[in-house]
PDB file of C-alpha atoms and ligand atoms in Angstrom:
ATOM      1  CA  PRO P1224     -15.117  -1.139   8.276  1.00 76.00           C
ATOM      2  CA  ILE P1225     -13.338  -4.090   6.775  1.00 89.00           C
ATOM      3  CA  GLU P1226     -12.149  -7.240   8.947  1.00 93.00           C
ATOM      4  CA  PRO P1227      -7.957  -6.833   8.749  1.00 95.00           C
ATOM      5  CA  TRP P1228      -5.915  -8.278   7.397  1.00 94.00           C
ATOM      6  CA  PHE P1229      -2.151  -8.755   7.275  1.00 94.00           C
ATOM      7  CA  ILE P1230       1.023 -10.035   4.784  1.00 94.00           C
ATOM      8  CA  SER P1231       4.468  -9.027   4.647  1.00 94.00           C
ATOM      9  CA  GLY P1232       7.220 -10.259   2.376  1.00 93.00           C
ATOM     10  CA  PRO P1233      10.055  -8.809   1.019  1.00 94.00           C
ATOM     11  CA  VAL P1234       9.891  -5.402  -0.852  1.00 95.00           C
ATOM     12  CA  ILE P1235      10.597  -6.351  -5.108  1.00 93.00           C
ATOM     13  CA  LYS P1236      11.293  -4.497  -8.139  1.00 92.00           C
ATOM     14  CA  GLY P1237       8.470  -3.167 -10.304  1.00 86.00           C
ATOM     15  CA  PHE P1238       8.150  -1.464 -13.157  1.00 81.00           C
ATOM     16  CA  GLY P1239       9.586   1.736 -11.838  1.00 80.00           C
ATOM     17  CA  ARG P1240       6.828   3.379 -12.598  1.00 78.00           C
ATOM     18  CA  GLY P1241       5.322   4.815  -9.238  1.00 76.00           C
ATOM     19  CA  SER P1242       8.417   7.301  -8.594  1.00 81.00           C
ATOM     20  CA  LYS P1243       9.255   7.922 -12.353  1.00 73.00           C
ATOM     21  CA  VAL P1244       5.550   8.319 -13.765  1.00 78.00           C
ATOM     22  CA  LEU P1245       3.537   9.200 -11.074  1.00 85.00           C
ATOM     23  CA  GLY P1246       6.196  10.977  -8.645  1.00 88.00           C
ATOM     24  CA  ILE P1247       4.349   8.169  -5.858  1.00 93.00           C
ATOM     25  CA  PRO P1248       6.683   5.203  -4.950  1.00 95.00           C
ATOM     26  CA  THR P1249       5.003   2.206  -4.170  1.00 95.00           C
ATOM     27  CA  ALA P1250       6.741  -0.660  -2.625  1.00 95.00           C
ATOM     28  CA  ASN P1251       5.810  -3.854  -4.492  1.00 91.00           C
ATOM     29  CA  LEU P1252       5.143  -7.355  -3.039  1.00 91.00           C
ATOM     30  CA  PRO P1253       5.320 -10.881  -4.600  1.00 88.00           C
ATOM     31  CA  ALA P1254       1.490 -10.771  -4.540  1.00 81.00           C
ATOM     32  CA  GLU P1255       2.164 -14.731  -5.584  1.00 81.00           C
ATOM     33  CA  ASN P1256       2.693 -15.616  -1.749  1.00 81.00           C
ATOM     34  CA  PHE P1257      -0.503 -14.012  -0.988  1.00 83.00           C
ATOM     35  CA  ALA P1258      -2.548 -14.552  -3.680  1.00 83.00           C
ATOM     36  CA  ASP P1259      -5.717 -16.570  -2.176  1.00 86.00           C
ATOM     37  CA  VAL P1260      -6.079 -13.292   0.212  1.00 86.00           C
ATOM     38  CA  VAL P1261      -5.457 -10.997  -2.424  1.00 85.00           C
ATOM     39  CA  SER P1262      -8.369 -12.381  -4.700  1.00 85.00           C
ATOM     40  CA  GLU P1263     -11.104 -12.471  -1.942  1.00 89.00           C
ATOM     41  CA  HIS P1264     -10.729  -8.646  -1.711  1.00 91.00           C
ATOM     42  CA  THR P1265     -11.821  -6.613  -3.983  1.00 90.00           C
ATOM     43  CA  SER P1266      -9.583  -4.416  -6.342  1.00 91.00           C
ATOM     44  CA  GLY P1267      -9.386  -0.746  -4.790  1.00 94.00           C
ATOM     45  CA  VAL P1268      -7.490   1.329  -2.228  1.00 97.00           C
ATOM     46  CA  TYR P1269      -7.045   0.457   0.822  1.00 97.00           C
ATOM     47  CA  PHE P1270      -4.836   1.619   3.866  1.00 98.00           C
ATOM     48  CA  GLY P1271      -3.643   0.179   7.373  1.00 98.00           C
ATOM     49  CA  TRP P1272      -0.154   0.388   8.531  1.00 98.00           C
ATOM     50  CA  ALA P1273       3.174  -0.900   7.592  1.00 97.00           C
ATOM     51  CA  GLY P1274       6.080  -2.077   9.168  1.00 96.00           C
ATOM     52  CA  LEU P1275       9.460  -1.711   8.265  1.00 94.00           C
ATOM     53  CA  SER P1276      11.434  -4.413   9.649  1.00 84.00           C
ATOM     54  CA  THR P1277      14.460  -2.120  10.133  1.00 82.00           C
ATOM     55  CA  ARG P1278      13.360   1.287  10.362  1.00 90.00           C
ATOM     56  CA  GLY P1279      10.137   1.806  12.185  1.00 94.00           C
ATOM     57  CA  ILE P1280       5.930   1.527  11.260  1.00 96.00           C
ATOM     58  CA  TYR P1281       4.321   3.780   9.190  1.00 98.00           C
ATOM     59  CA  LYS P1282       0.945   4.995   7.560  1.00 98.00           C
ATOM     60  CA  MET P1283       0.298   3.455   3.813  1.00 98.00           C
ATOM     61  CA  VAL P1284      -2.301   3.732   1.321  1.00 98.00           C
ATOM     62  CA  MET P1285      -2.552   0.877  -1.051  1.00 96.00           C
ATOM     63  CA  SER P1286      -3.615   0.234  -4.349  1.00 92.00           C
ATOM     64  CA  ILE P1287      -4.971  -4.037  -5.119  1.00 90.00           C
ATOM     65  CA  GLY P1288      -5.649  -4.922  -8.553  1.00 85.00           C
ATOM     66  CA  TRP P1289      -4.773  -4.484 -12.059  1.00 75.00           C
ATOM     67  CA  ASN P1290      -3.459  -0.777 -12.513  1.00 71.00           C
ATOM     68  CA  PRO P1291      -6.057  -0.285 -15.485  1.00 68.00           C
ATOM     69  CA  TYR P1292      -4.537   2.826 -16.177  1.00 66.00           C
ATOM     70  CA  PHE P1293      -1.760   0.870 -17.253  1.00 68.00           C
ATOM     71  CA  ASP P1294      -2.729  -2.468 -18.373  1.00 66.00           C
ATOM     72  CA  ASN P1295      -1.354  -4.291 -16.027  1.00 66.00           C
ATOM     73  CA  THR P1296      -2.070  -7.920 -16.429  1.00 68.00           C
ATOM     74  CA  GLU P1297      -1.174  -8.986 -13.554  1.00 73.00           C
ATOM     75  CA  LYS P1298      -3.190  -8.462 -10.110  1.00 79.00           C
ATOM     76  CA  THR P1299      -0.405  -5.953  -7.994  1.00 83.00           C
ATOM     77  CA  VAL P1300      -0.086  -4.964  -4.034  1.00 88.00           C
ATOM     78  CA  GLU P1301       2.011  -1.840  -4.098  1.00 90.00           C
ATOM     79  CA  PRO P1302       1.492   0.320  -0.875  1.00 95.00           C
ATOM     80  CA  TRP P1303       2.587   3.651  -0.589  1.00 97.00           C
ATOM     81  CA  LEU P1304       4.463   4.711   3.016  1.00 97.00           C
ATOM     82  CA  LEU P1305       3.648   7.962   3.986  1.00 98.00           C
ATOM     83  CA  HIS P1306       6.561   8.581   5.068  1.00 97.00           C
ATOM     84  CA  ASN P1307       9.526  10.282   3.137  1.00 94.00           C
ATOM     85  CA  PHE P1308      12.696   8.226   3.169  1.00 94.00           C
ATOM     86  CA  ASP P1309      16.316   9.017   1.700  1.00 93.00           C
ATOM     87  CA  GLU P1310      16.914   5.800   0.019  1.00 93.00           C
ATOM     88  CA  ASP P1311      15.047   2.779  -1.345  1.00 94.00           C
ATOM     89  CA  PHE P1312      14.850  -0.367   0.381  1.00 95.00           C
ATOM     90  CA  TYR P1313      14.468  -2.746  -2.038  1.00 95.00           C
ATOM     91  CA  GLY P1314      14.862  -6.938   0.078  1.00 95.00           C
ATOM     92  CA  GLU P1315      13.769  -5.756   3.310  1.00 95.00           C
ATOM     93  CA  GLU P1316      10.997  -7.122   4.993  1.00 94.00           C
ATOM     94  CA  LEU P1317       7.949  -5.582   5.245  1.00 95.00           C
ATOM     95  CA  ARG P1318       4.944  -6.181   6.765  1.00 96.00           C
ATOM     96  CA  LEU P1319       1.031  -5.324   6.428  1.00 96.00           C
ATOM     97  CA  ALA P1320      -1.903  -4.394   8.464  1.00 97.00           C
ATOM     98  CA  ILE P1321      -4.333  -3.499   5.554  1.00 97.00           C
ATOM     99  CA  VAL P1322      -7.823  -1.974   8.143  1.00 97.00           C
ATOM    100  CA  GLY P1323      -9.702   0.099   6.136  1.00 97.00           C
ATOM    101  CA  TYR P1324     -11.004   0.564   2.387  1.00 97.00           C
ATOM    102  CA  ILE P1325     -11.878   4.005   0.243  1.00 97.00           C
ATOM    103  CA  ARG P1326     -12.742   3.336  -3.117  1.00 97.00           C
ATOM    104  CA  PRO P1327     -13.195   0.723  -6.175  1.00 94.00           C
ATOM    105  CA  GLU P1328     -10.470   0.625  -8.836  1.00 90.00           C
ATOM    106  CA  ALA P1329     -10.809   3.399 -11.035  1.00 90.00           C
ATOM    107  CA  ASN P1330      -9.433   3.965 -14.341  1.00 88.00           C
ATOM    108  CA  PHE P1331      -8.735   7.936 -14.821  1.00 93.00           C
ATOM    109  CA  PRO P1332      -8.823   9.809 -18.085  1.00 93.00           C
ATOM    110  CA  SER P1333      -5.298  11.606 -17.391  1.00 92.00           C
ATOM    111  CA  LEU P1334      -2.690  10.868 -15.579  1.00 91.00           C
ATOM    112  CA  GLU P1335      -3.118  14.356 -13.802  1.00 93.00           C
ATOM    113  CA  SER P1336      -6.496  13.482 -12.517  1.00 95.00           C
ATOM    114  CA  LEU P1337      -4.626   9.797 -11.269  1.00 93.00           C
ATOM    115  CA  ILE P1338      -1.980  11.248  -9.529  1.00 94.00           C
ATOM    116  CA  GLU P1339      -4.205  14.329  -7.903  1.00 96.00           C
ATOM    117  CA  ARG P1340      -6.622  11.224  -6.981  1.00 96.00           C
ATOM    118  CA  ILE P1341      -3.862   9.245  -5.004  1.00 96.00           C
ATOM    119  CA  HIS P1342      -2.986  12.288  -3.141  1.00 97.00           C
ATOM    120  CA  VAL P1343      -6.304  12.560  -1.690  1.00 98.00           C
ATOM    121  CA  ASP P1344      -6.452   9.100  -1.095  1.00 98.00           C
ATOM    122  CA  GLY P1345      -3.213   9.564   0.662  1.00 98.00           C
ATOM    123  CA  LYS P1346      -5.722  12.425   2.812  1.00 98.00           C
ATOM    124  CA  ILE P1347      -7.989  10.128   3.634  1.00 98.00           C
ATOM    125  CA  ALA P1348      -5.687   7.427   4.872  1.00 98.00           C
ATOM    126  CA  GLU P1349      -3.646   9.997   7.239  1.00 98.00           C
ATOM    127  CA  LYS P1350      -6.737  11.338   8.381  1.00 98.00           C
ATOM    128  CA  ALA P1351      -8.248   7.754   9.136  1.00 98.00           C
ATOM    129  CA  LEU P1352      -5.698   6.475  10.848  1.00 98.00           C
ATOM    130  CA  ASP P1353      -5.663   8.695  13.700  1.00 98.00           C
ATOM    131  CA  LEU P1354      -8.732   7.399  14.417  1.00 98.00           C
ATOM    132  CA  PRO P1355      -9.260   5.135  17.442  1.00 97.00           C
ATOM    133  CA  ILE P1356     -10.384   2.163  15.832  1.00 97.00           C
ATOM    134  CA  TYR P1357      -7.669   2.183  12.803  1.00 98.00           C
ATOM    135  CA  ALA P1358      -4.887   3.610  14.998  1.00 98.00           C
ATOM    136  CA  ARG P1359      -4.665   0.516  17.287  1.00 97.00           C
ATOM    137  CA  TYR P1360      -3.708  -1.746  14.706  1.00 97.00           C
ATOM    138  CA  LYS P1361      -0.430   0.512  14.650  1.00 97.00           C
ATOM    139  CA  ASP P1362       0.750  -1.475  17.868  1.00 94.00           C
ATOM    140  CA  SER P1363      -0.286  -4.865  15.967  1.00 94.00           C
ATOM    141  CA  GLN P1364       2.708  -7.973  17.118  1.00 93.00           C
ATOM    142  CA  TYR P1365       2.305  -8.621  13.688  1.00 94.00           C
ATOM    143  CA  LEU P1366       3.987  -5.905  12.482  1.00 94.00           C
ATOM    144  CA  ARG P1367       7.230  -5.680  14.359  1.00 88.00           C
ATOM    145  CA  ASN P1368       7.846  -9.601  14.446  1.00 68.00           C
ATOM    146  CA  PRO P1369      10.056 -11.613  12.014  1.00 60.00           C
ATOM    147  CA  LEU P1370       8.195 -14.729  11.002  1.00 48.00           C
TER     148      LEU P1370
HETATM  149  P1  ADP H2308       8.976  -0.515  -8.549  1.00 91.40           P
HETATM  150  O1  ADP H2308       8.283  -0.293  -9.620  1.00 91.40           O
HETATM  151  O2  ADP H2308      10.296  -1.394  -8.364  1.00 91.40           O
HETATM  152  O3  ADP H2308       7.961  -0.412  -7.127  1.00 91.40           O
HETATM  153  P2  ADP H2308       8.581   2.560  -7.442  1.00 91.40           P
HETATM  154  O4  ADP H2308       8.771   4.001  -8.624  1.00 91.40           O
HETATM  155  O5  ADP H2308       7.581   2.507  -7.537  1.00 91.40           O
HETATM  156  O6  ADP H2308       9.261   1.136  -8.234  1.00 91.40           O
HETATM  157  O7  ADP H2308       9.232   2.836  -6.705  1.00 91.40           O
HETATM  158  C1  ADP H2308       9.224   1.702  -5.213  1.00 91.40           C
HETATM  159  C2  ADP H2308      10.614   1.813  -3.942  1.00 91.40           C
HETATM  160  O8  ADP H2308      10.371   2.786  -3.934  1.00 91.40           O
HETATM  161  C3  ADP H2308      10.535   0.885  -3.028  1.00 91.40           C
HETATM  162  O9  ADP H2308      10.726  -0.567  -3.119  1.00 91.40           O
HETATM  163  C4  ADP H2308      11.162   1.030  -2.364  1.00 91.40           C
HETATM  164  O10 ADP H2308      12.555   1.024  -1.985  1.00 91.40           O
HETATM  165  C5  ADP H2308      11.615   2.949  -2.500  1.00 91.40           C
HETATM  166  N1  ADP H2308      10.541   4.169  -1.816  1.00 91.40           N
HETATM  167  C6  ADP H2308      11.037   4.779  -1.410  1.00 91.40           C
HETATM  168  N2  ADP H2308       9.482   5.580  -0.230  1.00 91.40           N
HETATM  169  C7  ADP H2308       9.027   5.192  -0.436  1.00 91.40           C
HETATM  170  C8  ADP H2308       7.573   5.222   0.334  1.00 91.40           C
HETATM  171  N3  ADP H2308       7.104   6.591   0.713  1.00 91.40           N
HETATM  172  N4  ADP H2308       6.709   4.151  -0.322  1.00 91.40           N
HETATM  173  C9  ADP H2308       6.972   3.112  -0.809  1.00 91.40           C
HETATM  174  N5  ADP H2308       8.227   2.888  -1.256  1.00 91.40           N
HETATM  175  C10 ADP H2308       9.228   3.631  -1.791  1.00 91.40           C
HETATM  176 MG1   MG H2309       6.259   0.719  -6.983  1.00 91.40          MG
END
């Protein structure tokens, strides 16, 4: 188990790669707003709860890191909300409770193996978040209240 941490911000535009290349949309947050807390945490895949101001609270699995497959030069924070939305939500306030860690960041030999692994991560997150030690954070005030 990890010490849970909490970050929030408006959903910003990334490279548009998540949906188009991977079939997995990731809501990008402006990492420069919490660069210190992001650099404190090892790159890798985490899970937790996501609160979207006007919509509700959802399970999420999130990558923090450099996206070695894409050779990024900036550390990014990219949660995939485990819910099917009918529309984009750019600009909305997204609040995250990050409660667990799945694996370190890794490079993958192919796009297919990367996509497959992200789906495994999603299933792990789905199950873990039903465990009482992680489920209880769904009720965090932080996820609901705008600052
Ligand atoms: P970008 O590179 O701009 O982040 P993506 O292809 O990663 O583009 O798509 C992310 C966007 O898709 C989010 O900003 C959000 O508006 C939308 N979106 C729709 N469904 C989801 C979801 N389940 N999880 C995360 N983002 C989603
Ligand atoms: Mg994205």
